[in-house]
Amino acid sequence: MNSFKQFFEEKQVLGLIEFFDLDGVGKIPAKLDSGNGSFNVLHGEEIQIQGDKVFFRTVNNKTLLKPLKTTVTINVGAGNVEERPVVEFDVVIGSKLFKKTPFSIGNRLTNVYKILVGKDFIENNLDALIDVGQENIADEDISVEV
């Protein structure tokens, strides 16, 4: 096990908001939500499952047809649940590529950020610390002083 100091020295530092460059969609500001235990979610409208594919409209005026990986049931609050399709995107964050990253597709029209990043992806893939006072620092070489 790493020491406390090593743990922090080895982590990348990201801001609360970072740009995610999704293959086929483009750069989108995303909110990193360490309290969200669910899948990453990308805004989608007119969502239709067509056999093993998912058709939807999303940000940057993109209309996509993606392979359906699975569906998930999401608790959206106040006792309401929503069944969402899950698709994969190759994503670039800063200078790092994350292949086949799962996103549920849900309507985030009323949300400021059209991507919400879940804690599982933050912990298992980004392996980063979140500086809630910063935004768009993924490209910067920031270190933690312990």
PDB file of C-alpha atoms in Angstrom:
ATOM      1  CA  MET A   1       0.000   0.000   0.000  1.00  0.00           C
ATOM      2  CA  ASN A   2       1.229   3.474  -0.847  1.00  0.00           C
ATOM      3  CA  SER A   3       1.926   5.934   1.899  1.00  0.00           C
ATOM      4  CA  PHE A   4      -0.440   8.826   2.404  1.00  0.00           C
ATOM      5  CA  LYS A   5       2.079  11.153   0.757  1.00  0.00           C
ATOM      6  CA  GLN A   6       2.617   8.832  -2.247  1.00  0.00           C
ATOM      7  CA  PHE A   7      -1.129   8.538  -2.742  1.00  0.00           C
ATOM      8  CA  PHE A   8      -1.504  12.279  -3.256  1.00  0.00           C
ATOM      9  CA  GLU A   9       1.711  12.765  -5.208  1.00  0.00           C
ATOM     10  CA  GLU A  10       0.671  10.181  -7.821  1.00  0.00           C
ATOM     11  CA  LYS A  11      -2.782  11.623  -8.517  1.00  0.00           C
ATOM     12  CA  GLN A  12      -3.712  13.916 -11.371  1.00  0.00           C
ATOM     13  CA  VAL A  13      -5.674  16.996 -10.310  1.00  0.00           C
ATOM     14  CA  LEU A  14      -8.808  17.901 -12.281  1.00  0.00           C
ATOM     15  CA  GLY A  15     -11.269  20.753 -11.904  1.00  0.00           C
ATOM     16  CA  LEU A  16     -14.926  20.372 -11.042  1.00  0.00           C
ATOM     17  CA  ILE A  17     -15.655  21.153 -14.712  1.00  0.00           C
ATOM     18  CA  GLU A  18     -13.493  19.665 -17.482  1.00  0.00           C
ATOM     19  CA  PHE A  19     -13.866  19.479 -21.245  1.00  0.00           C
ATOM     20  CA  PHE A  20     -14.605  15.981 -22.542  1.00  0.00           C
ATOM     21  CA  ASP A  21     -13.962  15.459 -26.263  1.00  0.00           C
ATOM     22  CA  LEU A  22     -16.358  12.699 -27.329  1.00  0.00           C
ATOM     23  CA  ASP A  23     -15.691  10.894 -30.586  1.00  0.00           C
ATOM     24  CA  GLY A  24     -18.346  11.986 -33.080  1.00  0.00           C
ATOM     25  CA  VAL A  25     -19.706  14.756 -30.856  1.00  0.00           C
ATOM     26  CA  GLY A  26     -16.867  17.166 -30.010  1.00  0.00           C
ATOM     27  CA  LYS A  27     -15.779  19.038 -26.892  1.00  0.00           C
ATOM     28  CA  ILE A  28     -18.363  19.396 -24.156  1.00  0.00           C
ATOM     29  CA  PRO A  29     -17.955  20.818 -20.650  1.00  0.00           C
ATOM     30  CA  ALA A  30     -18.582  18.020 -18.145  1.00  0.00           C
ATOM     31  CA  LYS A  31     -19.248  18.173 -14.413  1.00  0.00           C
ATOM     32  CA  LEU A  32     -17.296  15.701 -12.301  1.00  0.00           C
ATOM     33  CA  ASP A  33     -19.665  14.468  -9.603  1.00  0.00           C
ATOM     34  CA  SER A  34     -17.981  12.297  -6.983  1.00  0.00           C
ATOM     35  CA  GLY A  35     -21.358  11.852  -5.271  1.00  0.00           C
ATOM     36  CA  ASN A  36     -22.955  10.351  -8.390  1.00  0.00           C
ATOM     37  CA  GLY A  37     -22.661   6.586  -7.973  1.00  0.00           C
ATOM     38  CA  SER A  38     -24.315   5.991 -11.301  1.00  0.00           C
ATOM     39  CA  PHE A  39     -23.149   5.805 -14.893  1.00  0.00           C
ATOM     40  CA  ASN A  40     -21.762   8.817 -16.702  1.00  0.00           C
ATOM     41  CA  VAL A  41     -24.657  10.510 -18.478  1.00  0.00           C
ATOM     42  CA  LEU A  42     -24.744  12.409 -21.765  1.00  0.00           C
ATOM     43  CA  HIS A  43     -27.657  14.609 -22.752  1.00  0.00           C
ATOM     44  CA  GLY A  44     -29.932  13.094 -25.380  1.00  0.00           C
ATOM     45  CA  GLU A  45     -33.341  13.859 -26.846  1.00  0.00           C
ATOM     46  CA  GLU A  46     -35.671  11.856 -29.072  1.00  0.00           C
ATOM     47  CA  ILE A  47     -34.032   8.702 -27.704  1.00  0.00           C
ATOM     48  CA  GLN A  48     -35.118   5.580 -29.547  1.00  0.00           C
ATOM     49  CA  ILE A  49     -33.871   2.037 -29.105  1.00  0.00           C
ATOM     50  CA  GLN A  50     -33.960   0.309 -32.484  1.00  0.00           C
ATOM     51  CA  GLY A  51     -32.993  -3.331 -31.946  1.00  0.00           C
ATOM     52  CA  ASP A  52     -29.334  -3.342 -30.918  1.00  0.00           C
ATOM     53  CA  LYS A  53     -28.838   0.381 -31.734  1.00  0.00           C
ATOM     54  CA  VAL A  54     -29.736   3.657 -30.040  1.00  0.00           C
ATOM     55  CA  PHE A  55     -30.772   6.746 -32.016  1.00  0.00           C
ATOM     56  CA  PHE A  56     -30.655  10.148 -30.305  1.00  0.00           C
ATOM     57  CA  ARG A  57     -30.011  13.851 -30.753  1.00  0.00           C
ATOM     58  CA  THR A  58     -27.364  15.390 -28.523  1.00  0.00           C
ATOM     59  CA  VAL A  59     -25.229  18.495 -28.061  1.00  0.00           C
ATOM     60  CA  ASN A  60     -23.398  20.277 -30.885  1.00  0.00           C
ATOM     61  CA  ASN A  61     -26.395  19.542 -33.164  1.00  0.00           C
ATOM     62  CA  LYS A  62     -25.339  15.898 -33.500  1.00  0.00           C
ATOM     63  CA  THR A  63     -27.709  13.068 -34.323  1.00  0.00           C
ATOM     64  CA  LEU A  64     -26.188   9.684 -33.543  1.00  0.00           C
ATOM     65  CA  LEU A  65     -26.898   6.008 -34.053  1.00  0.00           C
ATOM     66  CA  LYS A  66     -24.742   3.991 -31.632  1.00  0.00           C
ATOM     67  CA  PRO A  67     -24.595   0.321 -30.644  1.00  0.00           C
ATOM     68  CA  LEU A  68     -26.653  -0.389 -27.507  1.00  0.00           C
ATOM     69  CA  LYS A  69     -24.400  -1.881 -24.818  1.00  0.00           C
ATOM     70  CA  THR A  70     -27.010  -2.319 -22.089  1.00  0.00           C
ATOM     71  CA  THR A  71     -29.743  -0.437 -20.268  1.00  0.00           C
ATOM     72  CA  VAL A  72     -29.675   0.851 -16.704  1.00  0.00           C
ATOM     73  CA  THR A  73     -32.331   1.903 -14.244  1.00  0.00           C
ATOM     74  CA  ILE A  74     -31.458   5.286 -12.755  1.00  0.00           C
ATOM     75  CA  ASN A  75     -32.994   6.797  -9.611  1.00  0.00           C
ATOM     76  CA  VAL A  76     -33.602  10.391 -10.736  1.00  0.00           C
ATOM     77  CA  GLY A  77     -34.894  11.539  -7.349  1.00  0.00           C
ATOM     78  CA  ALA A  78     -38.191  11.923  -5.529  1.00  0.00           C
ATOM     79  CA  GLY A  79     -38.815   8.192  -5.903  1.00  0.00           C
ATOM     80  CA  ASN A  80     -38.748   8.371  -9.707  1.00  0.00           C
ATOM     81  CA  VAL A  81     -36.748   5.946 -11.811  1.00  0.00           C
ATOM     82  CA  GLU A  82     -35.785   6.098 -15.463  1.00  0.00           C
ATOM     83  CA  GLU A  83     -34.649   3.322 -17.811  1.00  0.00           C
ATOM     84  CA  ARG A  84     -31.747   4.576 -19.936  1.00  0.00           C
ATOM     85  CA  PRO A  85     -29.773   3.083 -22.798  1.00  0.00           C
ATOM     86  CA  VAL A  86     -25.992   2.857 -22.423  1.00  0.00           C
ATOM     87  CA  VAL A  87     -23.602   3.490 -25.310  1.00  0.00           C
ATOM     88  CA  GLU A  88     -19.820   3.833 -25.514  1.00  0.00           C
ATOM     89  CA  PHE A  89     -17.647   6.712 -26.683  1.00  0.00           C
ATOM     90  CA  ASP A  90     -13.920   7.158 -27.020  1.00  0.00           C
ATOM     91  CA  VAL A  91     -13.203  10.219 -24.873  1.00  0.00           C
ATOM     92  CA  VAL A  92     -10.199  12.535 -24.668  1.00  0.00           C
ATOM     93  CA  ILE A  93      -9.750  14.416 -21.391  1.00  0.00           C
ATOM     94  CA  GLY A  94      -6.726  16.688 -21.370  1.00  0.00           C
ATOM     95  CA  SER A  95      -4.180  14.618 -23.257  1.00  0.00           C
ATOM     96  CA  LYS A  96      -5.492  11.196 -22.187  1.00  0.00           C
ATOM     97  CA  LEU A  97      -7.642   8.888 -24.313  1.00  0.00           C
ATOM     98  CA  PHE A  98     -10.238   6.682 -22.641  1.00  0.00           C
ATOM     99  CA  LYS A  99     -11.574   4.074 -25.048  1.00  0.00           C
ATOM    100  CA  LYS A 100     -15.083   2.617 -24.925  1.00  0.00           C
ATOM    101  CA  THR A 101     -16.268   4.772 -22.052  1.00  0.00           C
ATOM    102  CA  PRO A 102     -19.892   3.986 -21.113  1.00  0.00           C
ATOM    103  CA  PHE A 103     -22.484   6.761 -20.984  1.00  0.00           C
ATOM    104  CA  SER A 104     -26.158   6.441 -20.233  1.00  0.00           C
ATOM    105  CA  ILE A 105     -28.254   8.685 -22.459  1.00  0.00           C
ATOM    106  CA  GLY A 106     -30.755  10.878 -20.625  1.00  0.00           C
ATOM    107  CA  ASN A 107     -32.466  14.197 -21.088  1.00  0.00           C
ATOM    108  CA  ARG A 108     -30.332  16.886 -19.397  1.00  0.00           C
ATOM    109  CA  LEU A 109     -31.978  19.790 -21.226  1.00  0.00           C
ATOM    110  CA  THR A 110     -32.582  21.696 -17.988  1.00  0.00           C
ATOM    111  CA  ASN A 111     -29.062  21.046 -16.660  1.00  0.00           C
ATOM    112  CA  VAL A 112     -26.197  23.472 -17.237  1.00  0.00           C
ATOM    113  CA  TYR A 113     -23.734  20.650 -17.960  1.00  0.00           C
ATOM    114  CA  LYS A 114     -24.782  18.145 -20.594  1.00  0.00           C
ATOM    115  CA  ILE A 115     -22.348  15.519 -19.282  1.00  0.00           C
ATOM    116  CA  LEU A 116     -22.346  14.341 -15.693  1.00  0.00           C
ATOM    117  CA  VAL A 117     -19.386  12.145 -14.782  1.00  0.00           C
ATOM    118  CA  GLY A 118     -19.949   9.418 -12.186  1.00  0.00           C
ATOM    119  CA  LYS A 119     -17.680   8.517  -9.290  1.00  0.00           C
ATOM    120  CA  ASP A 120     -16.864   5.050 -10.654  1.00  0.00           C
ATOM    121  CA  PHE A 121     -15.274   6.566 -13.767  1.00  0.00           C
ATOM    122  CA  ILE A 122     -13.508   9.225 -11.664  1.00  0.00           C
ATOM    123  CA  GLU A 123     -12.088   6.611  -9.296  1.00  0.00           C
ATOM    124  CA  ASN A 124     -11.384   3.705 -11.642  1.00  0.00           C
ATOM    125  CA  ASN A 125     -10.398   5.471 -14.857  1.00  0.00           C
ATOM    126  CA  LEU A 126      -9.433   9.070 -14.203  1.00  0.00           C
ATOM    127  CA  ASP A 127      -7.793   8.154 -10.889  1.00  0.00           C
ATOM    128  CA  ALA A 128      -7.781  11.845 -10.046  1.00  0.00           C
ATOM    129  CA  LEU A 129      -8.360  14.320  -7.284  1.00  0.00           C
ATOM    130  CA  ILE A 130     -10.991  16.987  -7.889  1.00  0.00           C
ATOM    131  CA  ASP A 131     -10.215  20.597  -7.041  1.00  0.00           C
ATOM    132  CA  VAL A 132     -13.725  22.037  -6.783  1.00  0.00           C
ATOM    133  CA  GLY A 133     -12.339  25.579  -7.019  1.00  0.00           C
ATOM    134  CA  GLN A 134     -10.845  24.972 -10.475  1.00  0.00           C
ATOM    135  CA  GLU A 135     -12.169  24.418 -13.997  1.00  0.00           C
ATOM    136  CA  ASN A 136     -10.576  23.136 -17.207  1.00  0.00           C
ATOM    137  CA  ILE A 137      -7.173  22.238 -15.797  1.00  0.00           C
ATOM    138  CA  ALA A 138      -6.816  18.719 -17.264  1.00  0.00           C
ATOM    139  CA  ASP A 139      -4.160  19.954 -19.718  1.00  0.00           C
ATOM    140  CA  GLU A 140      -2.109  21.585 -16.985  1.00  0.00           C
ATOM    141  CA  ASP A 141       0.642  19.807 -15.062  1.00  0.00           C
ATOM    142  CA  ILE A 142      -0.562  20.413 -11.525  1.00  0.00           C
ATOM    143  CA  SER A 143       0.965  18.604  -8.615  1.00  0.00           C
ATOM    144  CA  VAL A 144      -0.139  18.218  -5.042  1.00  0.00           C
ATOM    145  CA  GLU A 145       2.245  19.361  -2.347  1.00  0.00           C
ATOM    146  CA  VAL A 146       2.025  17.252   0.768  1.00  0.00           C
TER     147      VAL A 146
END
